[in-house]
PDB file of C-alpha atoms in Angstrom:
ATOM      1  CA  MET A 637     151.432 143.861 111.130  1.00  0.00           C
ATOM      2  CA  THR A 638     154.012 141.119 110.951  1.00  0.00           C
ATOM      3  CA  ASP A 639     154.672 139.002 107.879  1.00  0.00           C
ATOM      4  CA  SER A 640     153.147 135.984 109.657  1.00  0.00           C
ATOM      5  CA  GLN A 641     149.964 137.921 110.417  1.00  0.00           C
ATOM      6  CA  ALA A 642     149.690 139.097 106.823  1.00  0.00           C
ATOM      7  CA  SER A 643     149.963 135.525 105.566  1.00  0.00           C
ATOM      8  CA  LYS A 644     146.948 134.507 107.666  1.00  0.00           C
ATOM      9  CA  LYS A 645     144.403 136.771 106.010  1.00  0.00           C
ATOM     10  CA  PRO A 646     141.126 134.877 105.336  1.00  0.00           C
ATOM     11  CA  ALA A 647     140.699 133.577 101.836  1.00  0.00           C
ATOM     12  CA  ARG A 648     138.066 135.278  99.728  1.00  0.00           C
ATOM     13  CA  PRO A 649     135.369 133.177  98.034  1.00  0.00           C
ATOM     14  CA  GLY A 650     136.935 133.728  94.636  1.00  0.00           C
ATOM     15  CA  ASP A 651     140.338 132.470  95.725  1.00  0.00           C
ATOM     16  CA  GLN A 652     139.359 128.840  95.158  1.00  0.00           C
ATOM     17  CA  SER A 653     137.776 127.360  92.056  1.00  0.00           C
ATOM     18  CA  ILE A 654     135.018 124.876  92.886  1.00  0.00           C
ATOM     19  CA  ASP A 655     133.580 122.603  90.227  1.00  0.00           C
ATOM     20  CA  PHE A 656     129.992 122.519  91.506  1.00  0.00           C
ATOM     21  CA  SER A 657     128.906 120.088  88.797  1.00  0.00           C
ATOM     22  CA  MET A 658     131.506 117.618  90.076  1.00  0.00           C
ATOM     23  CA  VAL A 659     130.380 118.200  93.669  1.00  0.00           C
ATOM     24  CA  LEU A 660     126.751 117.566  92.725  1.00  0.00           C
ATOM     25  CA  ALA A 661     127.670 114.466  90.737  1.00  0.00           C
ATOM     26  CA  SER A 662     129.589 113.106  93.723  1.00  0.00           C
ATOM     27  CA  ALA A 663     126.633 113.796  96.017  1.00  0.00           C
ATOM     28  CA  VAL A 664     124.222 112.125  93.595  1.00  0.00           C
ATOM     29  CA  HIS A 665     126.511 109.098  93.422  1.00  0.00           C
ATOM     30  CA  ASP A 666     126.580 108.789  97.225  1.00  0.00           C
ATOM     31  CA  MET A 667     122.801 109.174  97.492  1.00  0.00           C
ATOM     32  CA  LYS A 668     122.285 106.566  94.781  1.00  0.00           C
ATOM     33  CA  ASN A 669     124.442 104.076  96.673  1.00  0.00           C
ATOM     34  CA  SER A 670     122.646 104.803  99.953  1.00  0.00           C
ATOM     35  CA  LEU A 671     119.252 104.276  98.356  1.00  0.00           C
ATOM     36  CA  GLY A 672     120.512 101.053  96.803  1.00  0.00           C
ATOM     37  CA  MET A 673     121.401  99.805 100.279  1.00  0.00           C
ATOM     38  CA  LEU A 674     117.978 100.916 101.549  1.00  0.00           C
ATOM     39  CA  LEU A 675     116.235  98.983  98.788  1.00  0.00           C
ATOM     40  CA  ASN A 676     118.235  95.858  99.623  1.00  0.00           C
ATOM     41  CA  SER A 677     117.241  96.245 103.278  1.00  0.00           C
ATOM     42  CA  LEU A 678     113.581  96.627 102.297  1.00  0.00           C
ATOM     43  CA  ASP A 679     113.745  93.407 100.269  1.00  0.00           C
ATOM     44  CA  GLU A 680     115.298  91.606 103.241  1.00  0.00           C
ATOM     45  CA  LEU A 681     112.672  93.060 105.589  1.00  0.00           C
ATOM     46  CA  ARG A 682     109.889  91.904 103.292  1.00  0.00           C
ATOM     47  CA  ALA A 683     111.396  88.417 103.231  1.00  0.00           C
ATOM     48  CA  ASP A 684     111.742  88.307 107.032  1.00  0.00           C
ATOM     49  CA  TYR A 685     108.071  89.103 107.657  1.00  0.00           C
ATOM     50  CA  ASP A 686     105.691  86.934 105.713  1.00  0.00           C
ATOM     51  CA  LYS A 687     102.413  88.774 106.082  1.00  0.00           C
ATOM     52  CA  ALA A 688     102.388  92.200 107.666  1.00  0.00           C
ATOM     53  CA  PRO A 689     104.731  94.131 105.311  1.00  0.00           C
ATOM     54  CA  ASN A 690     103.414  92.384 102.216  1.00  0.00           C
ATOM     55  CA  ASP A 691      99.873  93.431 103.112  1.00  0.00           C
ATOM     56  CA  SER A 692     100.840  96.958 104.079  1.00  0.00           C
ATOM     57  CA  SER A 693     100.148  99.676 101.524  1.00  0.00           C
ATOM     58  CA  ARG A 694     102.546 101.954 103.417  1.00  0.00           C
ATOM     59  CA  PHE A 695     105.372  99.428 103.083  1.00  0.00           C
ATOM     60  CA  ASN A 696     104.700  99.092  99.342  1.00  0.00           C
ATOM     61  CA  THR A 697     104.614 102.875  98.956  1.00  0.00           C
ATOM     62  CA  LEU A 698     107.939 103.196 100.780  1.00  0.00           C
ATOM     63  CA  GLN A 699     109.586 100.646  98.507  1.00  0.00           C
ATOM     64  CA  TYR A 700     108.058 102.136  95.354  1.00  0.00           C
ATOM     65  CA  GLU A 701     109.116 105.692  96.178  1.00  0.00           C
ATOM     66  CA  ALA A 702     112.630 104.604  97.187  1.00  0.00           C
ATOM     67  CA  GLU A 703     112.948 102.750  93.881  1.00  0.00           C
ATOM     68  CA  ARG A 704     111.719 105.818  91.993  1.00  0.00           C
ATOM     69  CA  MET A 705     114.229 108.086  93.730  1.00  0.00           C
ATOM     70  CA  HIS A 706     117.029 105.605  93.047  1.00  0.00           C
ATOM     71  CA  ASN A 707     116.113 105.534  89.354  1.00  0.00           C
ATOM     72  CA  ASP A 708     116.038 109.344  89.207  1.00  0.00           C
ATOM     73  CA  LEU A 709     119.542 109.534  90.669  1.00  0.00           C
ATOM     74  CA  VAL A 710     120.822 106.908  88.226  1.00  0.00           C
ATOM     75  CA  GLN A 711     119.432 109.011  85.385  1.00  0.00           C
ATOM     76  CA  LEU A 712     120.896 112.259  86.694  1.00  0.00           C
ATOM     77  CA  LEU A 713     124.316 110.670  87.079  1.00  0.00           C
ATOM     78  CA  GLY A 714     124.076 109.169  83.611  1.00  0.00           C
ATOM     79  CA  ILE A 715     123.050 112.488  82.046  1.00  0.00           C
ATOM     80  CA  TYR A 716     125.940 114.233  83.818  1.00  0.00           C
ATOM     81  CA  ARG A 717     128.367 111.665  82.404  1.00  0.00           C
ATOM     82  CA  LEU A 718     126.838 112.109  78.970  1.00  0.00           C
ATOM     83  CA  GLY A 719     127.412 115.845  79.214  1.00  0.00           C
ATOM     84  CA  GLU A 720     131.016 115.242  80.247  1.00  0.00           C
ATOM     85  CA  GLU A 721     131.402 112.676  77.432  1.00  0.00           C
ATOM     86  CA  LYS A 722     132.352 110.056  80.012  1.00  0.00           C
ATOM     87  CA  LEU A 723     129.531 107.596  79.383  1.00  0.00           C
ATOM     88  CA  SER A 724     129.902 104.856  76.798  1.00  0.00           C
ATOM     89  CA  ALA A 725     128.216 101.538  76.091  1.00  0.00           C
ATOM     90  CA  HIS A 726     130.132  98.313  76.722  1.00  0.00           C
ATOM     91  CA  ILE A 727     128.398  96.046  74.245  1.00  0.00           C
ATOM     92  CA  GLU A 728     128.335  92.314  74.914  1.00  0.00           C
ATOM     93  CA  GLU A 729     126.197  89.430  73.707  1.00  0.00           C
ATOM     94  CA  HIS A 730     123.419  88.240  76.031  1.00  0.00           C
ATOM     95  CA  PHE A 731     120.598  85.715  75.903  1.00  0.00           C
ATOM     96  CA  VAL A 732     117.605  88.034  76.111  1.00  0.00           C
ATOM     97  CA  PRO A 733     115.079  85.790  77.971  1.00  0.00           C
ATOM     98  CA  ASP A 734     117.627  85.202  80.757  1.00  0.00           C
ATOM     99  CA  PHE A 735     118.341  88.921  80.991  1.00  0.00           C
ATOM    100  CA  LEU A 736     114.646  89.784  81.302  1.00  0.00           C
ATOM    101  CA  SER A 737     114.019  87.010  83.850  1.00  0.00           C
ATOM    102  CA  ALA A 738     116.884  88.198  86.048  1.00  0.00           C
ATOM    103  CA  HIS A 739     115.678  91.764  85.690  1.00  0.00           C
ATOM    104  CA  LEU A 740     112.098  90.897  86.589  1.00  0.00           C
ATOM    105  CA  ALA A 741     113.251  89.044  89.709  1.00  0.00           C
ATOM    106  CA  ARG A 742     114.409  92.370  91.170  1.00  0.00           C
ATOM    107  CA  HIS A 743     110.871  93.764  90.935  1.00  0.00           C
ATOM    108  CA  THR A 744     108.996  90.626  91.987  1.00  0.00           C
ATOM    109  CA  PRO A 745     108.673  91.465  95.730  1.00  0.00           C
ATOM    110  CA  LEU A 746     107.100  94.847  95.006  1.00  0.00           C
ATOM    111  CA  LEU A 747     104.935  93.449  92.212  1.00  0.00           C
ATOM    112  CA  ASN A 748     103.614  90.781  94.557  1.00  0.00           C
ATOM    113  CA  GLY A 749     103.057  93.322  97.308  1.00  0.00           C
ATOM    114  CA  LEU A 750     101.020  95.521  94.967  1.00  0.00           C
ATOM    115  CA  GLY A 751      99.128  92.553  93.520  1.00  0.00           C
ATOM    116  CA  ILE A 752     100.339  93.272  89.977  1.00  0.00           C
ATOM    117  CA  GLU A 753     100.856  90.427  87.519  1.00  0.00           C
ATOM    118  CA  CYS A 754     103.927  90.623  85.301  1.00  0.00           C
ATOM    119  CA  HIS A 755     104.966  88.091  82.696  1.00  0.00           C
ATOM    120  CA  ILE A 756     107.570  87.807  79.948  1.00  0.00           C
ATOM    121  CA  GLU A 757     107.002  86.982  76.287  1.00  0.00           C
ATOM    122  CA  ALA A 758     110.406  86.850  74.614  1.00  0.00           C
ATOM    123  CA  GLN A 759     111.812  85.092  71.598  1.00  0.00           C
ATOM    124  CA  ASP A 760     114.788  82.825  72.224  1.00  0.00           C
ATOM    125  CA  ILE A 761     117.265  85.308  70.803  1.00  0.00           C
ATOM    126  CA  ASN A 762     120.592  86.855  71.690  1.00  0.00           C
ATOM    127  CA  GLY A 763     121.128  90.589  71.790  1.00  0.00           C
ATOM    128  CA  PHE A 764     124.102  92.911  71.892  1.00  0.00           C
ATOM    129  CA  PHE A 765     123.805  95.611  74.558  1.00  0.00           C
ATOM    130  CA  ASP A 766     125.249  97.127  77.727  1.00  0.00           C
ATOM    131  CA  VAL A 767     123.545  95.303  80.613  1.00  0.00           C
ATOM    132  CA  ASP A 768     123.987  98.091  83.170  1.00  0.00           C
ATOM    133  CA  LEU A 769     122.705 100.856  80.905  1.00  0.00           C
ATOM    134  CA  LEU A 770     119.727  98.849  79.687  1.00  0.00           C
ATOM    135  CA  THR A 771     118.938  97.849  83.267  1.00  0.00           C
ATOM    136  CA  GLY A 772     118.731 101.533  84.198  1.00  0.00           C
ATOM    137  CA  VAL A 773     116.283 102.158  81.357  1.00  0.00           C
ATOM    138  CA  LEU A 774     114.067  99.188  82.199  1.00  0.00           C
ATOM    139  CA  ASN A 775     114.068  99.940  85.937  1.00  0.00           C
ATOM    140  CA  ASN A 776     112.632 103.377  85.266  1.00  0.00           C
ATOM    141  CA  THR A 777     110.155 102.103  82.672  1.00  0.00           C
ATOM    142  CA  ILE A 778     108.812  99.332  84.898  1.00  0.00           C
ATOM    143  CA  ASN A 779     108.581 101.718  87.832  1.00  0.00           C
ATOM    144  CA  ASN A 780     106.572 104.072  85.634  1.00  0.00           C
ATOM    145  CA  ALA A 781     104.322 101.197  84.525  1.00  0.00           C
ATOM    146  CA  LEU A 782     103.703 100.319  88.185  1.00  0.00           C
ATOM    147  CA  ARG A 783     102.315 103.800  88.681  1.00  0.00           C
ATOM    148  CA  TYR A 784      99.814 103.680  85.837  1.00  0.00           C
ATOM    149  CA  THR A 785      98.876 100.025  85.370  1.00  0.00           C
ATOM    150  CA  ARG A 786      95.637  98.560  86.648  1.00  0.00           C
ATOM    151  CA  SER A 787      96.821  95.026  87.310  1.00  0.00           C
ATOM    152  CA  ARG A 788      99.128  93.699  84.568  1.00  0.00           C
ATOM    153  CA  ILE A 789     102.536  94.410  83.051  1.00  0.00           C
ATOM    154  CA  ARG A 790     104.157  92.563  80.172  1.00  0.00           C
ATOM    155  CA  LEU A 791     107.823  92.456  79.140  1.00  0.00           C
ATOM    156  CA  THR A 792     108.478  91.563  75.515  1.00  0.00           C
ATOM    157  CA  ALA A 793     111.486  90.957  73.296  1.00  0.00           C
ATOM    158  CA  GLU A 794     111.692  90.120  69.625  1.00  0.00           C
ATOM    159  CA  GLU A 795     113.775  90.704  66.519  1.00  0.00           C
ATOM    160  CA  ARG A 796     112.101  93.217  64.225  1.00  0.00           C
ATOM    161  CA  ASN A 797     113.558  94.644  61.003  1.00  0.00           C
ATOM    162  CA  GLY A 798     117.057  93.682  62.117  1.00  0.00           C
ATOM    163  CA  TYR A 799     116.686  95.315  65.557  1.00  0.00           C
ATOM    164  CA  LEU A 800     116.283  93.859  69.016  1.00  0.00           C
ATOM    165  CA  VAL A 801     113.049  95.384  70.326  1.00  0.00           C
ATOM    166  CA  ILE A 802     112.451  95.188  74.085  1.00  0.00           C
ATOM    167  CA  GLY A 803     109.075  96.420  75.268  1.00  0.00           C
ATOM    168  CA  VAL A 804     107.253  97.202  78.503  1.00  0.00           C
ATOM    169  CA  GLU A 805     103.444  97.189  78.274  1.00  0.00           C
ATOM    170  CA  ASP A 806     100.730  97.875  80.851  1.00  0.00           C
ATOM    171  CA  ASP A 807      96.936  97.816  81.008  1.00  0.00           C
ATOM    172  CA  GLY A 808      96.529 101.414  82.148  1.00  0.00           C
ATOM    173  CA  GLU A 809      95.109 104.450  80.356  1.00  0.00           C
ATOM    174  CA  GLY A 810      98.080 104.691  78.001  1.00  0.00           C
ATOM    175  CA  TYR A 811     100.330 107.588  77.057  1.00  0.00           C
ATOM    176  CA  PRO A 812      98.745 110.958  76.299  1.00  0.00           C
ATOM    177  CA  GLU A 813      99.111 112.046  72.705  1.00  0.00           C
ATOM    178  CA  SER A 814     101.740 114.635  73.642  1.00  0.00           C
ATOM    179  CA  MET A 815     104.056 111.896  74.958  1.00  0.00           C
ATOM    180  CA  GLN A 816     103.701 109.419  72.115  1.00  0.00           C
ATOM    181  CA  HIS A 817     107.028 109.517  70.400  1.00  0.00           C
ATOM    182  CA  SER A 818     109.253 107.663  67.962  1.00  0.00           C
ATOM    183  CA  GLY A 819     112.982 108.201  67.435  1.00  0.00           C
ATOM    184  CA  THR A 820     115.261 110.208  69.720  1.00  0.00           C
ATOM    185  CA  LEU A 821     114.730 113.065  72.160  1.00  0.00           C
ATOM    186  CA  ASN A 822     116.688 116.301  72.376  1.00  0.00           C
ATOM    187  CA  PHE A 823     117.383 117.818  75.793  1.00  0.00           C
ATOM    188  CA  ARG A 824     115.994 121.159  74.598  1.00  0.00           C
ATOM    189  CA  SER A 825     112.647 119.488  73.922  1.00  0.00           C
ATOM    190  CA  LEU A 826     112.106 118.832  77.640  1.00  0.00           C
ATOM    191  CA  ASP A 827     109.534 121.014  79.375  1.00  0.00           C
ATOM    192  CA  PHE A 828     110.533 122.071  82.901  1.00  0.00           C
ATOM    193  CA  ASP A 829     107.434 124.227  83.443  1.00  0.00           C
ATOM    194  CA  ASN A 830     104.570 121.730  83.362  1.00  0.00           C
ATOM    195  CA  GLY A 831     105.810 119.383  86.096  1.00  0.00           C
ATOM    196  CA  SER A 832     106.581 116.510  83.711  1.00  0.00           C
ATOM    197  CA  THR A 833     110.026 116.876  82.183  1.00  0.00           C
ATOM    198  CA  SER A 834     110.187 113.422  80.545  1.00  0.00           C
ATOM    199  CA  LEU A 835     113.738 113.242  81.870  1.00  0.00           C
ATOM    200  CA  GLY A 836     113.451 109.440  81.994  1.00  0.00           C
ATOM    201  CA  LEU A 837     112.571 109.359  78.313  1.00  0.00           C
ATOM    202  CA  PHE A 838     115.514 111.601  77.467  1.00  0.00           C
ATOM    203  CA  PHE A 839     117.768 109.229  79.449  1.00  0.00           C
ATOM    204  CA  ALA A 840     116.328 106.174  77.666  1.00  0.00           C
ATOM    205  CA  SER A 841     116.720 107.847  74.282  1.00  0.00           C
ATOM    206  CA  SER A 842     120.323 108.775  75.076  1.00  0.00           C
ATOM    207  CA  ILE A 843     121.140 105.212  76.164  1.00  0.00           C
ATOM    208  CA  ALA A 844     119.556 103.857  72.994  1.00  0.00           C
ATOM    209  CA  ARG A 845     121.722 106.188  70.876  1.00  0.00           C
ATOM    210  CA  LEU A 846     124.863 104.819  72.536  1.00  0.00           C
ATOM    211  CA  HIS A 847     124.028 101.466  70.934  1.00  0.00           C
ATOM    212  CA  CYS A 848     124.972 101.656  67.284  1.00  0.00           C
ATOM    213  CA  GLU A 849     126.147  99.401  64.483  1.00  0.00           C
ATOM    214  CA  GLY A 850     127.477 101.062  61.380  1.00  0.00           C
ATOM    215  CA  GLU A 851     124.966 103.735  60.425  1.00  0.00           C
ATOM    216  CA  ARG A 852     122.187 102.175  62.506  1.00  0.00           C
ATOM    217  CA  THR A 853     121.490 103.728  65.902  1.00  0.00           C
ATOM    218  CA  GLY A 854     119.176 102.727  68.728  1.00  0.00           C
ATOM    219  CA  SER A 855     115.989 104.634  69.496  1.00  0.00           C
ATOM    220  CA  ILE A 856     112.840 104.517  71.603  1.00  0.00           C
ATOM    221  CA  LYS A 857     109.149 104.434  70.703  1.00  0.00           C
ATOM    222  CA  LEU A 858     106.084 105.210  72.825  1.00  0.00           C
ATOM    223  CA  HIS A 859     102.573 104.328  71.712  1.00  0.00           C
ATOM    224  CA  ASN A 860      99.348 102.798  72.965  1.00  0.00           C
ATOM    225  CA  GLY A 861      97.790  99.415  72.308  1.00  0.00           C
ATOM    226  CA  GLY A 862      99.763  96.189  72.551  1.00  0.00           C
ATOM    227  CA  SER A 863      98.215  93.032  73.935  1.00  0.00           C
ATOM    228  CA  LEU A 864      97.166  94.764  77.185  1.00  0.00           C
ATOM    229  CA  GLY A 865      95.623  97.823  75.558  1.00  0.00           C
ATOM    230  CA  GLY A 866      97.566 100.409  77.579  1.00  0.00           C
ATOM    231  CA  GLY A 867     100.901 102.198  77.178  1.00  0.00           C
ATOM    232  CA  VAL A 868     103.735 100.545  75.263  1.00  0.00           C
ATOM    233  CA  PHE A 869     107.387 101.566  75.672  1.00  0.00           C
ATOM    234  CA  GLU A 870     109.882 100.091  73.202  1.00  0.00           C
ATOM    235  CA  ILE A 871     113.640 100.431  72.945  1.00  0.00           C
ATOM    236  CA  TRP A 872     115.120  99.466  69.588  1.00  0.00           C
ATOM    237  CA  LEU A 873     118.741  98.297  69.583  1.00  0.00           C
ATOM    238  CA  PRO A 874     120.726  97.422  66.407  1.00  0.00           C
TER     239      PRO A 874
END
């Protein structure tokens, strides 16, 4: 065997170190972007055709499920960055009613297609938060409300005990007792065996904790009631 032949021996699997978590994060990022483009195309398609898609339950289901998958990928990417200590909140001041109105506009086509009424009741207040992170939380929460509401969703915002409290309410059956929660969630508290991991709640709780002022830290709260009588999700930001 010549020296050149010896140098061409096939590499063994252990000869290269592959960071699979980085590979998965990169794949999730690409899928998230692709689904974002798909959602934009669905909105454009809905706008191009006045009646047929808007009246089609299959079209609404396609848009809802694509939105749900997109939210899941956003959460997975965020949780990965949290684990790598690469996710931080860029806090800026925002006029809350404008933020909620702009956010609701994204969901309006699907809301109209499903025949669900959604309105905003917000005090004229400013808040300090990371727009992108809070958008990810609200996207998932509204998408969850779409699944369980009967016909109405309500977005709220008010100052309470020195915190900005943003809420999402629906007129569905409400949260089961096991899910009603106040404070923060620990990853070890998630249950991967019963089919409902509450990963979205862990993500929301983690985002809330990134918002802090002095010794005060953000948190989430889930309960039933509100003005619509169903489930109420609240995120409290200092």
